[in-house]
């Protein structure tokens, strides 16, 4: 449990971890705070966009769909996004529409960081608790029907490590959307197949322990 990072703290953390980023216009004040709270925060949710994008398309997608939203869901749809080439796009800061409703049991486990295997929620968007108030959210720009690129994965690990380091959290504060909501399976590695999040958390932990000066060498798990 913690107060959310400020936008300046996020940018400083990305710089410390050697990450290249693009700031979408007015991202620092682009949020859904008018409809509900953001914070205290407890963890970091990984998502996939469900859309296969080239690196060149990444900025347009971040400025378009992720920033403005969809007809059924207003934007921003995440705090940050990771392109095919590992570019980080800063989309919004504050409450964003990324997690939706999820399992309170998952929330309890993330707060305590006491679980030892992949989480399997039994509640979702219609009968869950508000995740948009409680988590940071990252949309990784790939379909989920195949694995993310190595550049995306290494960037996602380092973004996660930067946020964890700021809060003093462990890798147990990083979860998949599929571990939050029974309605979701992202981030995926094959059709309807969620990545092995225990391997992801092991890679996050190793990245965090190595520190920002050490290059991240890791392969997306299946």
Tab-separated table of C-alpha atoms in Angstrom:
chain	number	residue	atom	x	y	z
A	1	UNK	CA	0.000	0.000	0.000
A	2	UNK	CA	1.447	3.350	-1.004
A	3	UNK	CA	0.713	6.761	-2.416
A	4	UNK	CA	1.104	6.685	-6.210
A	5	UNK	CA	4.343	7.937	-7.713
A	6	UNK	CA	4.223	11.423	-9.169
A	7	UNK	CA	4.695	11.833	-12.903
A	8	UNK	CA	8.115	13.356	-12.241
A	9	UNK	CA	9.114	10.362	-10.114
A	10	UNK	CA	8.054	7.984	-12.894
A	11	UNK	CA	10.097	9.855	-15.492
A	12	UNK	CA	13.105	9.923	-13.178
A	13	UNK	CA	12.782	6.173	-12.635
A	14	UNK	CA	12.601	5.447	-16.352
A	15	UNK	CA	15.747	7.490	-16.854
A	16	UNK	CA	17.550	5.717	-14.015
A	17	UNK	CA	16.742	2.356	-15.580
A	18	UNK	CA	17.980	3.494	-18.994
A	19	UNK	CA	14.609	3.368	-20.725
A	20	UNK	CA	13.659	5.396	-23.778
A	21	UNK	CA	10.226	6.981	-23.595
A	22	UNK	CA	7.804	9.124	-25.577
A	23	UNK	CA	5.477	11.506	-23.771
A	24	UNK	CA	1.973	11.670	-25.247
A	25	UNK	CA	0.602	15.209	-25.037
A	26	UNK	CA	-0.750	16.161	-21.589
A	27	UNK	CA	-0.250	12.637	-20.241
A	28	UNK	CA	0.622	13.976	-16.777
A	29	UNK	CA	-2.924	15.246	-16.230
A	30	UNK	CA	-4.810	12.822	-18.484
A	31	UNK	CA	-6.831	10.538	-16.195
A	32	UNK	CA	-10.233	9.451	-14.886
A	33	UNK	CA	-9.855	11.033	-11.454
A	34	UNK	CA	-13.218	12.774	-11.883
A	35	UNK	CA	-15.056	9.454	-11.603
A	36	UNK	CA	-13.134	7.780	-8.782
A	37	UNK	CA	-9.957	7.577	-6.727
A	38	UNK	CA	-6.472	6.474	-7.630
A	39	UNK	CA	-4.533	5.202	-4.676
A	40	UNK	CA	-3.366	3.934	-2.403
A	41	UNK	CA	-1.685	1.617	-4.903
A	42	UNK	CA	-0.676	-1.963	-4.217
A	43	UNK	CA	0.899	-3.318	-7.385
A	44	UNK	CA	1.495	-3.321	-11.125
A	45	UNK	CA	-0.679	-5.085	-13.725
A	46	UNK	CA	0.696	-6.307	-17.068
A	47	UNK	CA	-1.679	-6.333	-20.079
A	48	UNK	CA	-1.440	-7.023	-23.786
A	49	UNK	CA	-3.241	-4.827	-26.290
A	50	UNK	CA	-4.591	-7.797	-28.237
A	51	UNK	CA	-3.460	-6.035	-31.415
A	52	UNK	CA	-0.337	-6.834	-33.420
A	53	UNK	CA	1.455	-3.562	-34.150
A	54	UNK	CA	4.682	-2.661	-35.913
A	55	UNK	CA	7.147	-0.467	-34.057
A	56	UNK	CA	6.193	2.397	-36.377
A	57	UNK	CA	2.517	2.015	-35.469
A	58	UNK	CA	3.197	2.137	-31.735
A	59	UNK	CA	3.102	5.868	-31.264
A	60	UNK	CA	-0.142	6.247	-33.240
A	61	UNK	CA	-1.793	3.508	-31.188
A	62	UNK	CA	-0.628	5.109	-27.935
A	63	UNK	CA	-1.886	8.547	-29.037
A	64	UNK	CA	-5.102	7.085	-30.390
A	65	UNK	CA	-6.771	4.071	-28.783
A	66	UNK	CA	-4.799	3.993	-25.543
A	67	UNK	CA	-5.088	7.737	-24.980
A	68	UNK	CA	-8.698	8.327	-26.093
A	69	UNK	CA	-10.195	4.906	-25.401
A	70	UNK	CA	-12.837	2.946	-27.290
A	71	UNK	CA	-16.567	3.566	-27.836
A	72	UNK	CA	-17.315	1.295	-24.871
A	73	UNK	CA	-14.485	2.458	-22.599
A	74	UNK	CA	-13.112	6.004	-22.198
A	75	UNK	CA	-9.369	6.568	-22.104
A	76	UNK	CA	-6.757	6.568	-20.901
A	77	UNK	CA	-6.596	2.774	-21.008
A	78	UNK	CA	-3.250	2.501	-19.199
A	79	UNK	CA	-0.537	4.516	-17.533
A	80	UNK	CA	2.152	3.459	-19.959
A	81	UNK	CA	2.610	1.236	-22.961
A	82	UNK	CA	5.551	-0.651	-24.479
A	83	UNK	CA	6.057	-0.796	-28.242
A	84	UNK	CA	7.480	-3.646	-30.281
A	85	UNK	CA	10.926	-2.032	-30.209
A	86	UNK	CA	10.871	-1.459	-26.446
A	87	UNK	CA	9.844	2.205	-26.594
A	88	UNK	CA	7.839	3.290	-23.536
A	89	UNK	CA	4.826	5.506	-24.231
A	90	UNK	CA	3.534	7.639	-21.351
A	91	UNK	CA	-0.237	7.739	-21.859
A	92	UNK	CA	-1.904	8.911	-18.647
A	93	UNK	CA	-1.281	9.497	-14.974
A	94	UNK	CA	-3.922	9.090	-12.317
A	95	UNK	CA	-6.887	6.768	-12.500
A	96	UNK	CA	-7.005	4.914	-15.836
A	97	UNK	CA	-9.366	2.303	-17.280
A	98	UNK	CA	-7.027	-0.682	-17.353
A	99	UNK	CA	-7.805	-3.203	-14.607
A	100	UNK	CA	-11.549	-2.998	-14.089
A	101	UNK	CA	-13.148	-5.287	-11.532
A	102	UNK	CA	-11.144	-8.108	-10.027
A	103	UNK	CA	-10.856	-10.678	-7.300
A	104	UNK	CA	-10.498	-9.322	-3.740
A	105	UNK	CA	-8.546	-12.488	-2.872
A	106	UNK	CA	-5.919	-11.499	-5.436
A	107	UNK	CA	-5.769	-8.029	-3.928
A	108	UNK	CA	-5.221	-9.480	-0.466
A	109	UNK	CA	-2.397	-11.687	-1.737
A	110	UNK	CA	-0.706	-8.825	-3.597
A	111	UNK	CA	-0.868	-6.541	-0.576
A	112	UNK	CA	0.666	-9.258	1.621
A	113	UNK	CA	2.990	-10.547	-1.132
A	114	UNK	CA	2.341	-13.971	0.382
A	115	UNK	CA	1.439	-16.180	-2.580
A	116	UNK	CA	3.711	-18.830	-4.105
A	117	UNK	CA	2.124	-19.746	-7.441
A	118	UNK	CA	0.159	-18.213	-10.302
A	119	UNK	CA	-3.084	-16.670	-9.067
A	120	UNK	CA	-6.459	-17.874	-10.391
A	121	UNK	CA	-9.247	-15.347	-9.748
A	122	UNK	CA	-12.880	-16.388	-9.427
A	123	UNK	CA	-14.315	-12.884	-9.726
A	124	UNK	CA	-14.118	-10.379	-12.538
A	125	UNK	CA	-15.401	-7.161	-13.983
A	126	UNK	CA	-19.047	-7.510	-12.954
A	127	UNK	CA	-18.606	-8.900	-9.443
A	128	UNK	CA	-15.101	-7.779	-8.461
A	129	UNK	CA	-13.540	-4.868	-6.625
A	130	UNK	CA	-12.193	-1.759	-8.339
A	131	UNK	CA	-8.714	-2.371	-9.699
A	132	UNK	CA	-8.369	0.979	-11.442
A	133	UNK	CA	-8.023	2.640	-8.045
A	134	UNK	CA	-5.416	0.198	-6.783
A	135	UNK	CA	-2.905	-0.614	-9.530
A	136	UNK	CA	-0.535	0.823	-12.076
A	137	UNK	CA	-1.233	-0.590	-15.539
A	138	UNK	CA	1.023	-1.283	-18.542
A	139	UNK	CA	-0.254	-2.208	-22.020
A	140	UNK	CA	2.305	-4.167	-24.034
A	141	UNK	CA	1.644	-3.712	-27.738
A	142	UNK	CA	1.308	-7.231	-29.108
A	143	UNK	CA	-1.509	-9.628	-29.925
A	144	UNK	CA	-1.015	-12.104	-27.077
A	145	UNK	CA	-1.552	-14.959	-29.539
A	146	UNK	CA	2.232	-15.187	-29.787
A	147	UNK	CA	4.893	-14.011	-27.416
A	148	UNK	CA	6.023	-10.409	-27.027
A	149	UNK	CA	9.312	-9.350	-28.585
A	150	UNK	CA	12.516	-9.717	-26.535
A	151	UNK	CA	12.845	-5.900	-26.538
A	152	UNK	CA	9.347	-5.529	-25.120
A	153	UNK	CA	9.965	-8.120	-22.460
A	154	UNK	CA	13.244	-6.623	-21.288
A	155	UNK	CA	11.663	-3.166	-21.158
A	156	UNK	CA	8.649	-4.473	-19.231
A	157	UNK	CA	10.989	-6.051	-16.685
A	158	UNK	CA	12.925	-2.816	-16.213
A	159	UNK	CA	9.794	-0.656	-15.969
A	160	UNK	CA	8.526	-3.045	-13.317
A	161	UNK	CA	11.808	-2.988	-11.435
A	162	UNK	CA	11.797	0.805	-11.398
A	163	UNK	CA	8.317	0.980	-9.881
A	164	UNK	CA	9.078	-1.765	-7.366
A	165	UNK	CA	12.302	-0.074	-6.327
A	166	UNK	CA	10.495	3.203	-5.698
A	167	UNK	CA	7.948	1.553	-3.417
A	168	UNK	CA	10.171	-1.082	-1.833
A	169	UNK	CA	7.937	-3.830	-3.212
A	170	UNK	CA	9.005	-7.308	-4.287
A	171	UNK	CA	8.194	-9.049	-7.573
A	172	UNK	CA	5.019	-10.379	-5.894
A	173	UNK	CA	3.515	-6.948	-6.546
A	174	UNK	CA	3.606	-7.643	-10.309
A	175	UNK	CA	0.600	-9.562	-11.643
A	176	UNK	CA	-1.056	-10.410	-14.938
A	177	UNK	CA	-4.492	-9.078	-15.782
A	178	UNK	CA	-5.452	-12.757	-15.904
A	179	UNK	CA	-4.495	-13.043	-12.226
A	180	UNK	CA	-6.741	-10.106	-11.351
A	181	UNK	CA	-9.892	-10.881	-13.345
A	182	UNK	CA	-11.494	-14.194	-14.302
A	183	UNK	CA	-12.625	-12.507	-17.535
A	184	UNK	CA	-9.116	-11.957	-18.877
A	185	UNK	CA	-6.175	-14.051	-20.115
A	186	UNK	CA	-3.570	-11.368	-20.799
A	187	UNK	CA	-0.671	-11.078	-21.178
A	188	UNK	CA	-0.644	-14.100	-23.438
A	189	UNK	CA	1.927	-16.265	-25.168
A	190	UNK	CA	-0.472	-18.280	-27.406
A	191	UNK	CA	-4.208	-18.080	-28.142
A	192	UNK	CA	-6.112	-17.974	-24.819
A	193	UNK	CA	-2.935	-18.909	-22.943
A	194	UNK	CA	-1.500	-16.646	-20.255
A	195	UNK	CA	2.262	-16.306	-19.850
A	196	UNK	CA	3.897	-18.173	-16.991
A	197	UNK	CA	3.804	-15.372	-14.422
A	198	UNK	CA	5.970	-17.213	-11.935
A	199	UNK	CA	8.776	-17.093	-14.503
A	200	UNK	CA	7.980	-13.429	-15.182
A	201	UNK	CA	8.216	-12.625	-11.479
A	202	UNK	CA	11.498	-14.510	-11.224
A	203	UNK	CA	12.869	-12.371	-14.066
A	204	UNK	CA	11.503	-9.202	-12.429
A	205	UNK	CA	13.178	-10.177	-9.151
A	206	UNK	CA	16.487	-10.852	-10.910
A	207	UNK	CA	16.289	-7.523	-12.765
A	208	UNK	CA	15.527	-5.664	-9.539
A	209	UNK	CA	18.357	-7.380	-7.667
A	210	UNK	CA	20.877	-6.676	-10.459
A	211	UNK	CA	20.027	-2.978	-10.452
A	212	UNK	CA	19.701	-0.411	-13.219
A	213	UNK	CA	23.358	-0.462	-14.268
A	214	UNK	CA	23.228	-4.151	-15.251
A	215	UNK	CA	21.788	-4.999	-18.712
A	216	UNK	CA	18.704	-7.194	-18.536
A	217	UNK	CA	19.116	-10.533	-20.308
A	218	UNK	CA	15.872	-12.490	-20.345
A	219	UNK	CA	13.606	-14.369	-22.760
A	220	UNK	CA	9.813	-14.081	-22.626
A	221	UNK	CA	8.472	-17.240	-20.940
A	222	UNK	CA	5.688	-19.434	-22.266
